[in-house]
Amino acid sequence: MLVAAASPTAAQTPPVEGIQIGLSTDAVSITAGFSGADLTIFGSLENPDPLVARQGRYDVIVVLEGPPRPVVVRRKDRVLGVWINLESETFENVPVSYSVATTRPLQDITEPNSYKQLSLGSANLYMKPADETDSPATIEEFTAALRDRKKATGLYSENVGGVQFLSQNLFRATVRLAPDVPVGTHKARAFLFKSGMFIKESSAQLEIRKSGFEQSIFRVAHDYSFLYGVFAVSLAMLTGWLGRLVFRKD
C-alpha cells in the first residue's frame, strides 16, 4: 500500500534540467594574418520546462577560457626622467584569454555571490599570486591592473546578448577570438540558470594552433630552442652587416 501511494508522487516529480554544448570543430588553425574572429557554439537544454522557457526565465552563459599560464605584471615609475620597472607581481595559472557570451547583462541573471562561487566572469577569476605574503593592497592593485590590461588587448571580452535561443531548448552562442589569441587547448563552458538559480554546467575542448609556415617556425622554436636562438642571432648579425654594406656612404 505504501508503494502504491508513493508511485503517483514519484511520477509527478519533474525531471531535472540539463545543458549540453557542441563545437562544429575541435580545432581552429590561425595564420600570421589572423585578425580575430567570432566562434559559434551551439547547445541545447535537456528536459526544459515549457512554461519557464516561454516566460524567458532560462539564462545561459557561455565562456571560452584560454590555457592557464603564469603572468608577470610590472609597474613603471619615472625616476630621474626615465621610465623603469620598479615593482612586479607574478600570478600563477592565469587564463591567457577569457571570452564571455550571455543571454542578458550579468547583473540581470543572478546574484553577484553566485558568480563568485562559480568563479564566473573576468571580474571573479581568482588570480593566485606566486607570493601570497605580499600585502593584500598590493595584490589587489596588481590584480586590477592585470584585468584591465587583458580587457584593453581584447583577450578578456564580454558579449551581452551573444547567447540567443533558437527554440525552447536550442541556443547559439557567439564568443570572440582576439587577434593574438594564444595557441593551446581552450575550454568552452556553458552555465544554465533558471530564474536566477544555477542549475548545471557543461564543457567541451577546443584546440587553437598555428598553420602553414608560422606553424613550422613555432615548432622549430619550441623543439630546437638552442639552435633556433643561434640561427636568429646569426641572421640578425648578417642582416646588420649587409645593411652596412648597402648603405655605407664612403
PDB file of C-alpha atoms in Angstrom:
ATOM      1  CA  MET A   1       0.000   0.000   0.000  1.00  0.00           C
ATOM      2  CA  LEU A   2       2.859   2.364   0.808  1.00  0.00           C
ATOM      3  CA  VAL A   3       4.493   1.658  -2.535  1.00  0.00           C
ATOM      4  CA  ALA A   4       1.233   2.213  -4.370  1.00  0.00           C
ATOM      5  CA  ALA A   5       0.669   5.505  -2.584  1.00  0.00           C
ATOM      6  CA  ALA A   6       4.157   6.757  -3.322  1.00  0.00           C
ATOM      7  CA  SER A   7       4.174   5.882  -7.012  1.00  0.00           C
ATOM      8  CA  PRO A   8       1.894   8.728  -8.222  1.00  0.00           C
ATOM      9  CA  THR A   9       4.029  11.250  -6.321  1.00  0.00           C
ATOM     10  CA  ALA A  10       7.236   9.919  -7.874  1.00  0.00           C
ATOM     11  CA  ALA A  11       5.676  10.008 -11.308  1.00  0.00           C
ATOM     12  CA  GLN A  12       4.828  13.689 -10.876  1.00  0.00           C
ATOM     13  CA  THR A  13       8.414  14.710  -9.974  1.00  0.00           C
ATOM     14  CA  PRO A  14       9.614  16.957 -12.809  1.00  0.00           C
ATOM     15  CA  PRO A  15      12.879  15.909 -14.457  1.00  0.00           C
ATOM     16  CA  VAL A  16      15.961  17.964 -13.679  1.00  0.00           C
ATOM     17  CA  GLU A  17      17.067  20.345 -16.422  1.00  0.00           C
ATOM     18  CA  GLY A  18      20.474  19.906 -18.022  1.00  0.00           C
ATOM     19  CA  ILE A  19      22.610  21.568 -20.671  1.00  0.00           C
ATOM     20  CA  GLN A  20      24.877  20.317 -23.444  1.00  0.00           C
ATOM     21  CA  ILE A  21      27.118  22.173 -25.890  1.00  0.00           C
ATOM     22  CA  GLY A  22      28.820  21.132 -29.112  1.00  0.00           C
ATOM     23  CA  LEU A  23      31.510  22.640 -31.316  1.00  0.00           C
ATOM     24  CA  SER A  24      31.400  22.426 -35.091  1.00  0.00           C
ATOM     25  CA  THR A  25      35.128  21.668 -34.982  1.00  0.00           C
ATOM     26  CA  ASP A  26      37.551  20.644 -32.241  1.00  0.00           C
ATOM     27  CA  ALA A  27      40.460  22.613 -33.747  1.00  0.00           C
ATOM     28  CA  VAL A  28      40.968  26.096 -35.200  1.00  0.00           C
ATOM     29  CA  SER A  29      44.029  26.952 -37.314  1.00  0.00           C
ATOM     30  CA  ILE A  30      45.300  30.523 -37.472  1.00  0.00           C
ATOM     31  CA  THR A  31      47.959  32.210 -39.598  1.00  0.00           C
ATOM     32  CA  ALA A  32      50.149  35.287 -39.171  1.00  0.00           C
ATOM     33  CA  GLY A  33      47.444  37.427 -40.803  1.00  0.00           C
ATOM     34  CA  PHE A  34      44.761  36.380 -38.318  1.00  0.00           C
ATOM     35  CA  SER A  35      42.857  39.484 -37.184  1.00  0.00           C
ATOM     36  CA  GLY A  36      40.332  37.902 -34.854  1.00  0.00           C
ATOM     37  CA  ALA A  37      37.112  36.013 -35.450  1.00  0.00           C
ATOM     38  CA  ASP A  38      33.773  35.065 -33.942  1.00  0.00           C
ATOM     39  CA  LEU A  39      33.368  31.459 -32.841  1.00  0.00           C
ATOM     40  CA  THR A  40      29.856  29.988 -32.800  1.00  0.00           C
ATOM     41  CA  ILE A  41      28.940  27.378 -30.192  1.00  0.00           C
ATOM     42  CA  PHE A  42      25.631  25.511 -30.316  1.00  0.00           C
ATOM     43  CA  GLY A  43      23.890  23.954 -27.348  1.00  0.00           C
ATOM     44  CA  SER A  44      20.654  22.533 -26.063  1.00  0.00           C
ATOM     45  CA  LEU A  45      18.684  22.325 -22.839  1.00  0.00           C
ATOM     46  CA  GLU A  46      17.666  18.914 -21.537  1.00  0.00           C
ATOM     47  CA  ASN A  47      14.187  18.495 -20.035  1.00  0.00           C
ATOM     48  CA  PRO A  48      13.302  22.209 -20.132  1.00  0.00           C
ATOM     49  CA  ASP A  49      10.067  23.340 -18.524  1.00  0.00           C
ATOM     50  CA  PRO A  50       7.930  24.724 -21.397  1.00  0.00           C
ATOM     51  CA  LEU A  51       6.301  27.317 -19.147  1.00  0.00           C
ATOM     52  CA  VAL A  52       9.640  28.580 -17.829  1.00  0.00           C
ATOM     53  CA  ALA A  53      11.011  28.682 -21.385  1.00  0.00           C
ATOM     54  CA  ARG A  54       8.043  30.692 -22.666  1.00  0.00           C
ATOM     55  CA  GLN A  55       8.446  33.160 -19.811  1.00  0.00           C
ATOM     56  CA  GLY A  56      12.138  33.601 -20.681  1.00  0.00           C
ATOM     57  CA  ARG A  57      13.361  32.550 -17.249  1.00  0.00           C
ATOM     58  CA  TYR A  58      16.189  30.364 -18.572  1.00  0.00           C
ATOM     59  CA  ASP A  59      19.549  32.091 -18.960  1.00  0.00           C
ATOM     60  CA  VAL A  60      22.767  30.694 -20.413  1.00  0.00           C
ATOM     61  CA  ILE A  61      26.313  31.999 -20.014  1.00  0.00           C
ATOM     62  CA  VAL A  62      28.992  30.582 -22.311  1.00  0.00           C
ATOM     63  CA  VAL A  63      32.704  31.038 -21.612  1.00  0.00           C
ATOM     64  CA  LEU A  64      35.712  30.253 -23.793  1.00  0.00           C
ATOM     65  CA  GLU A  65      38.691  30.071 -21.459  1.00  0.00           C
ATOM     66  CA  GLY A  66      42.264  30.002 -22.744  1.00  0.00           C
ATOM     67  CA  PRO A  67      45.103  27.876 -21.370  1.00  0.00           C
ATOM     68  CA  PRO A  68      46.400  28.905 -17.923  1.00  0.00           C
ATOM     69  CA  ARG A  69      49.895  30.352 -17.749  1.00  0.00           C
ATOM     70  CA  PRO A  70      51.999  32.354 -15.277  1.00  0.00           C
ATOM     71  CA  VAL A  71      51.878  36.122 -15.809  1.00  0.00           C
ATOM     72  CA  VAL A  72      54.198  38.842 -14.527  1.00  0.00           C
ATOM     73  CA  VAL A  73      52.699  42.305 -14.026  1.00  0.00           C
ATOM     74  CA  ARG A  74      55.165  45.185 -13.771  1.00  0.00           C
ATOM     75  CA  ARG A  75      54.648  48.755 -12.706  1.00  0.00           C
ATOM     76  CA  LYS A  76      56.688  51.517 -14.290  1.00  0.00           C
ATOM     77  CA  ASP A  77      57.623  54.706 -12.472  1.00  0.00           C
ATOM     78  CA  ARG A  78      59.530  57.766 -13.608  1.00  0.00           C
ATOM     79  CA  VAL A  79      62.957  58.037 -11.997  1.00  0.00           C
ATOM     80  CA  LEU A  80      65.277  60.889 -12.980  1.00  0.00           C
ATOM     81  CA  GLY A  81      63.304  61.388 -16.169  1.00  0.00           C
ATOM     82  CA  VAL A  82      63.455  57.733 -17.189  1.00  0.00           C
ATOM     83  CA  TRP A  83      60.601  55.203 -17.020  1.00  0.00           C
ATOM     84  CA  ILE A  84      61.808  51.994 -15.359  1.00  0.00           C
ATOM     85  CA  ASN A  85      60.198  48.913 -13.802  1.00  0.00           C
ATOM     86  CA  LEU A  86      60.264  49.236 -10.029  1.00  0.00           C
ATOM     87  CA  GLU A  87      57.728  46.700  -8.749  1.00  0.00           C
ATOM     88  CA  SER A  88      56.260  43.487 -10.119  1.00  0.00           C
ATOM     89  CA  GLU A  89      53.837  40.759  -9.131  1.00  0.00           C
ATOM     90  CA  THR A  90      53.718  37.215 -10.507  1.00  0.00           C
ATOM     91  CA  PHE A  91      50.409  35.362 -10.827  1.00  0.00           C
ATOM     92  CA  GLU A  92      50.069  31.624 -11.382  1.00  0.00           C
ATOM     93  CA  ASN A  93      47.727  29.797 -13.770  1.00  0.00           C
ATOM     94  CA  VAL A  94      46.024  32.862 -15.216  1.00  0.00           C
ATOM     95  CA  PRO A  95      43.792  32.155 -18.263  1.00  0.00           C
ATOM     96  CA  VAL A  96      45.531  33.848 -21.186  1.00  0.00           C
ATOM     97  CA  SER A  97      42.160  34.626 -22.775  1.00  0.00           C
ATOM     98  CA  TYR A  98      38.608  34.715 -21.443  1.00  0.00           C
ATOM     99  CA  SER A  99      35.612  35.413 -23.686  1.00  0.00           C
ATOM    100  CA  VAL A 100      32.059  35.519 -22.290  1.00  0.00           C
ATOM    101  CA  ALA A 101      28.677  35.465 -24.066  1.00  0.00           C
ATOM    102  CA  THR A 102      25.396  35.894 -22.180  1.00  0.00           C
ATOM    103  CA  THR A 103      21.662  35.995 -22.817  1.00  0.00           C
ATOM    104  CA  ARG A 104      21.340  39.183 -20.765  1.00  0.00           C
ATOM    105  CA  PRO A 105      23.597  41.522 -18.756  1.00  0.00           C
ATOM    106  CA  LEU A 106      25.276  39.620 -15.928  1.00  0.00           C
ATOM    107  CA  GLN A 107      23.626  41.738 -13.232  1.00  0.00           C
ATOM    108  CA  ASP A 108      20.190  40.704 -14.553  1.00  0.00           C
ATOM    109  CA  ILE A 109      20.839  36.943 -14.462  1.00  0.00           C
ATOM    110  CA  THR A 110      21.799  36.119 -10.880  1.00  0.00           C
ATOM    111  CA  GLU A 111      23.330  37.487  -7.670  1.00  0.00           C
ATOM    112  CA  PRO A 112      26.999  38.589  -7.526  1.00  0.00           C
ATOM    113  CA  ASN A 113      27.749  35.910  -4.902  1.00  0.00           C
ATOM    114  CA  SER A 114      26.738  33.195  -7.360  1.00  0.00           C
ATOM    115  CA  TYR A 115      29.328  34.424  -9.845  1.00  0.00           C
ATOM    116  CA  LYS A 116      31.974  34.436  -7.134  1.00  0.00           C
ATOM    117  CA  GLN A 117      31.131  30.876  -6.084  1.00  0.00           C
ATOM    118  CA  LEU A 118      31.286  29.704  -9.703  1.00  0.00           C
ATOM    119  CA  SER A 119      34.371  31.852 -10.490  1.00  0.00           C
ATOM    120  CA  LEU A 120      32.354  33.050 -13.473  1.00  0.00           C
ATOM    121  CA  GLY A 121      33.215  36.259 -15.300  1.00  0.00           C
ATOM    122  CA  SER A 122      36.566  38.002 -15.633  1.00  0.00           C
ATOM    123  CA  ALA A 123      35.889  40.068 -12.507  1.00  0.00           C
ATOM    124  CA  ASN A 124      35.505  36.876 -10.454  1.00  0.00           C
ATOM    125  CA  LEU A 125      38.501  34.916 -11.726  1.00  0.00           C
ATOM    126  CA  TYR A 126      40.881  34.147  -8.907  1.00  0.00           C
ATOM    127  CA  MET A 127      44.355  35.412  -9.763  1.00  0.00           C
ATOM    128  CA  LYS A 128      46.647  33.432  -7.483  1.00  0.00           C
ATOM    129  CA  PRO A 129      49.803  35.393  -6.585  1.00  0.00           C
ATOM    130  CA  ALA A 130      53.061  33.457  -6.527  1.00  0.00           C
ATOM    131  CA  ASP A 131      53.999  35.218  -3.286  1.00  0.00           C
ATOM    132  CA  GLU A 132      50.946  35.275  -1.049  1.00  0.00           C
ATOM    133  CA  THR A 133      52.885  37.076   1.691  1.00  0.00           C
ATOM    134  CA  ASP A 134      52.608  40.376  -0.193  1.00  0.00           C
ATOM    135  CA  SER A 135      50.224  42.910   1.249  1.00  0.00           C
ATOM    136  CA  PRO A 136      46.572  42.483   0.208  1.00  0.00           C
ATOM    137  CA  ALA A 137      46.511  46.061  -1.095  1.00  0.00           C
ATOM    138  CA  THR A 138      49.471  45.385  -3.408  1.00  0.00           C
ATOM    139  CA  ILE A 139      47.962  42.130  -4.675  1.00  0.00           C
ATOM    140  CA  GLU A 140      44.603  43.811  -5.308  1.00  0.00           C
ATOM    141  CA  GLU A 141      46.264  46.677  -7.185  1.00  0.00           C
ATOM    142  CA  PHE A 142      48.237  44.396  -9.489  1.00  0.00           C
ATOM    143  CA  THR A 143      45.228  42.092  -9.979  1.00  0.00           C
ATOM    144  CA  ALA A 144      43.109  45.023 -11.143  1.00  0.00           C
ATOM    145  CA  ALA A 145      45.902  46.155 -13.459  1.00  0.00           C
ATOM    146  CA  LEU A 146      46.148  42.656 -14.946  1.00  0.00           C
ATOM    147  CA  ARG A 147      42.411  42.512 -15.644  1.00  0.00           C
ATOM    148  CA  ASP A 148      42.442  45.989 -17.188  1.00  0.00           C
ATOM    149  CA  ARG A 149      45.357  45.064 -19.419  1.00  0.00           C
ATOM    150  CA  LYS A 150      43.641  41.884 -20.602  1.00  0.00           C
ATOM    151  CA  LYS A 151      40.480  43.815 -21.437  1.00  0.00           C
ATOM    152  CA  ALA A 152      42.408  46.546 -23.249  1.00  0.00           C
ATOM    153  CA  THR A 153      44.075  43.981 -25.535  1.00  0.00           C
ATOM    154  CA  GLY A 154      40.781  42.198 -26.209  1.00  0.00           C
ATOM    155  CA  LEU A 155      41.886  38.941 -24.594  1.00  0.00           C
ATOM    156  CA  TYR A 156      39.156  39.350 -21.950  1.00  0.00           C
ATOM    157  CA  SER A 157      35.827  40.260 -23.542  1.00  0.00           C
ATOM    158  CA  GLU A 158      32.093  40.134 -22.864  1.00  0.00           C
ATOM    159  CA  ASN A 159      29.308  39.820 -25.448  1.00  0.00           C
ATOM    160  CA  VAL A 160      25.969  40.692 -23.857  1.00  0.00           C
ATOM    161  CA  GLY A 161      23.213  39.120 -25.933  1.00  0.00           C
ATOM    162  CA  GLY A 162      25.740  36.807 -27.545  1.00  0.00           C
ATOM    163  CA  VAL A 163      23.631  33.805 -26.496  1.00  0.00           C
ATOM    164  CA  GLN A 164      20.335  33.518 -28.375  1.00  0.00           C
ATOM    165  CA  PHE A 165      17.656  30.862 -28.049  1.00  0.00           C
ATOM    166  CA  LEU A 166      16.646  29.404 -31.407  1.00  0.00           C
ATOM    167  CA  SER A 167      13.790  27.430 -29.827  1.00  0.00           C
ATOM    168  CA  GLN A 168      12.687  26.402 -26.345  1.00  0.00           C
ATOM    169  CA  ASN A 169      15.677  24.096 -25.968  1.00  0.00           C
ATOM    170  CA  LEU A 170      18.224  25.093 -28.644  1.00  0.00           C
ATOM    171  CA  PHE A 171      20.581  28.058 -28.357  1.00  0.00           C
ATOM    172  CA  ARG A 172      23.523  29.597 -30.177  1.00  0.00           C
ATOM    173  CA  ALA A 173      26.437  31.444 -28.555  1.00  0.00           C
ATOM    174  CA  THR A 174      28.973  33.734 -30.221  1.00  0.00           C
ATOM    175  CA  VAL A 175      32.302  34.301 -28.478  1.00  0.00           C
ATOM    176  CA  ARG A 176      35.143  36.477 -29.691  1.00  0.00           C
ATOM    177  CA  LEU A 177      38.636  35.226 -30.578  1.00  0.00           C
ATOM    178  CA  ALA A 178      41.127  38.080 -30.150  1.00  0.00           C
ATOM    179  CA  PRO A 179      43.726  38.754 -32.891  1.00  0.00           C
ATOM    180  CA  ASP A 180      46.507  37.498 -30.601  1.00  0.00           C
ATOM    181  CA  VAL A 181      44.543  34.566 -29.181  1.00  0.00           C
ATOM    182  CA  PRO A 182      47.040  32.080 -27.708  1.00  0.00           C
ATOM    183  CA  VAL A 183      47.612  28.639 -29.164  1.00  0.00           C
ATOM    184  CA  GLY A 184      46.816  25.657 -26.991  1.00  0.00           C
ATOM    185  CA  THR A 185      43.809  23.905 -25.515  1.00  0.00           C
ATOM    186  CA  HIS A 186      40.861  26.186 -24.787  1.00  0.00           C
ATOM    187  CA  LYS A 187      37.862  25.155 -22.705  1.00  0.00           C
ATOM    188  CA  ALA A 188      34.298  26.076 -23.634  1.00  0.00           C
ATOM    189  CA  ARG A 189      31.902  26.070 -20.662  1.00  0.00           C
ATOM    190  CA  ALA A 190      28.146  26.672 -20.593  1.00  0.00           C
ATOM    191  CA  PHE A 191      26.247  27.582 -17.398  1.00  0.00           C
ATOM    192  CA  LEU A 192      22.471  27.184 -17.142  1.00  0.00           C
ATOM    193  CA  PHE A 193      20.416  29.400 -14.822  1.00  0.00           C
ATOM    194  CA  LYS A 194      16.714  29.119 -14.045  1.00  0.00           C
ATOM    195  CA  SER A 195      15.022  32.151 -12.508  1.00  0.00           C
ATOM    196  CA  GLY A 196      18.389  33.304 -11.190  1.00  0.00           C
ATOM    197  CA  MET A 197      19.394  29.910  -9.763  1.00  0.00           C
ATOM    198  CA  PHE A 198      22.370  27.981 -11.119  1.00  0.00           C
ATOM    199  CA  ILE A 199      21.274  24.582 -12.440  1.00  0.00           C
ATOM    200  CA  LYS A 200      24.052  22.832 -14.330  1.00  0.00           C
ATOM    201  CA  GLU A 201      27.275  23.220 -16.325  1.00  0.00           C
ATOM    202  CA  SER A 202      28.617  21.557 -19.470  1.00  0.00           C
ATOM    203  CA  SER A 203      32.022  21.828 -21.159  1.00  0.00           C
ATOM    204  CA  ALA A 204      33.941  20.976 -24.326  1.00  0.00           C
ATOM    205  CA  GLN A 205      37.512  21.479 -25.524  1.00  0.00           C
ATOM    206  CA  LEU A 206      38.854  23.444 -28.478  1.00  0.00           C
ATOM    207  CA  GLU A 207      42.403  23.317 -29.831  1.00  0.00           C
ATOM    208  CA  ILE A 208      43.814  26.506 -31.366  1.00  0.00           C
ATOM    209  CA  ARG A 209      47.013  26.073 -33.353  1.00  0.00           C
ATOM    210  CA  LYS A 210      49.120  27.872 -35.925  1.00  0.00           C
ATOM    211  CA  SER A 211      49.179  26.688 -39.515  1.00  0.00           C
ATOM    212  CA  GLY A 212      51.414  26.975 -42.564  1.00  0.00           C
ATOM    213  CA  PHE A 213      54.896  28.494 -42.400  1.00  0.00           C
ATOM    214  CA  GLU A 214      54.187  30.056 -38.990  1.00  0.00           C
ATOM    215  CA  GLN A 215      53.484  26.621 -37.533  1.00  0.00           C
ATOM    216  CA  SER A 216      56.825  25.325 -38.812  1.00  0.00           C
ATOM    217  CA  ILE A 217      58.693  28.207 -37.183  1.00  0.00           C
ATOM    218  CA  PHE A 218      56.703  27.778 -33.963  1.00  0.00           C
ATOM    219  CA  ARG A 219      57.520  24.066 -33.828  1.00  0.00           C
ATOM    220  CA  VAL A 220      61.231  24.555 -34.521  1.00  0.00           C
ATOM    221  CA  ALA A 221      61.471  27.333 -31.905  1.00  0.00           C
ATOM    222  CA  HIS A 222      59.998  25.037 -29.245  1.00  0.00           C
ATOM    223  CA  ASP A 223      61.588  21.717 -30.220  1.00  0.00           C
ATOM    224  CA  TYR A 224      65.054  23.099 -31.033  1.00  0.00           C
ATOM    225  CA  SER A 225      65.182  26.263 -28.949  1.00  0.00           C
ATOM    226  CA  PHE A 226      69.007  26.476 -28.725  1.00  0.00           C
ATOM    227  CA  LEU A 227      69.582  26.058 -32.465  1.00  0.00           C
ATOM    228  CA  TYR A 228      66.732  28.461 -33.202  1.00  0.00           C
ATOM    229  CA  GLY A 229      68.326  31.064 -30.914  1.00  0.00           C
ATOM    230  CA  VAL A 230      71.718  30.666 -32.613  1.00  0.00           C
ATOM    231  CA  PHE A 231      70.079  30.984 -36.030  1.00  0.00           C
ATOM    232  CA  ALA A 232      68.128  34.095 -35.011  1.00  0.00           C
ATOM    233  CA  VAL A 233      71.245  35.848 -33.652  1.00  0.00           C
ATOM    234  CA  SER A 234      73.287  34.884 -36.716  1.00  0.00           C
ATOM    235  CA  LEU A 235      70.561  36.145 -39.047  1.00  0.00           C
ATOM    236  CA  ALA A 236      70.404  39.461 -37.175  1.00  0.00           C
ATOM    237  CA  MET A 237      74.197  39.883 -37.431  1.00  0.00           C
ATOM    238  CA  LEU A 238      74.166  39.022 -41.128  1.00  0.00           C
ATOM    239  CA  THR A 239      71.330  41.458 -41.811  1.00  0.00           C
ATOM    240  CA  GLY A 240      73.173  44.229 -39.997  1.00  0.00           C
ATOM    241  CA  TRP A 241      76.384  43.555 -41.898  1.00  0.00           C
ATOM    242  CA  LEU A 242      74.582  43.554 -45.266  1.00  0.00           C
ATOM    243  CA  GLY A 243      72.786  46.767 -44.330  1.00  0.00           C
ATOM    244  CA  ARG A 244      76.111  48.409 -43.528  1.00  0.00           C
ATOM    245  CA  LEU A 245      77.494  47.421 -46.939  1.00  0.00           C
ATOM    246  CA  VAL A 246      74.453  48.640 -48.832  1.00  0.00           C
ATOM    247  CA  PHE A 247      74.014  51.973 -47.074  1.00  0.00           C
ATOM    248  CA  ARG A 248      77.594  52.971 -46.346  1.00  0.00           C
ATOM    249  CA  LYS A 249      78.484  56.480 -47.557  1.00  0.00           C
ATOM    250  CA  ASP A 250      82.142  56.001 -48.485  1.00  0.00           C
TER     251      ASP A 250
END
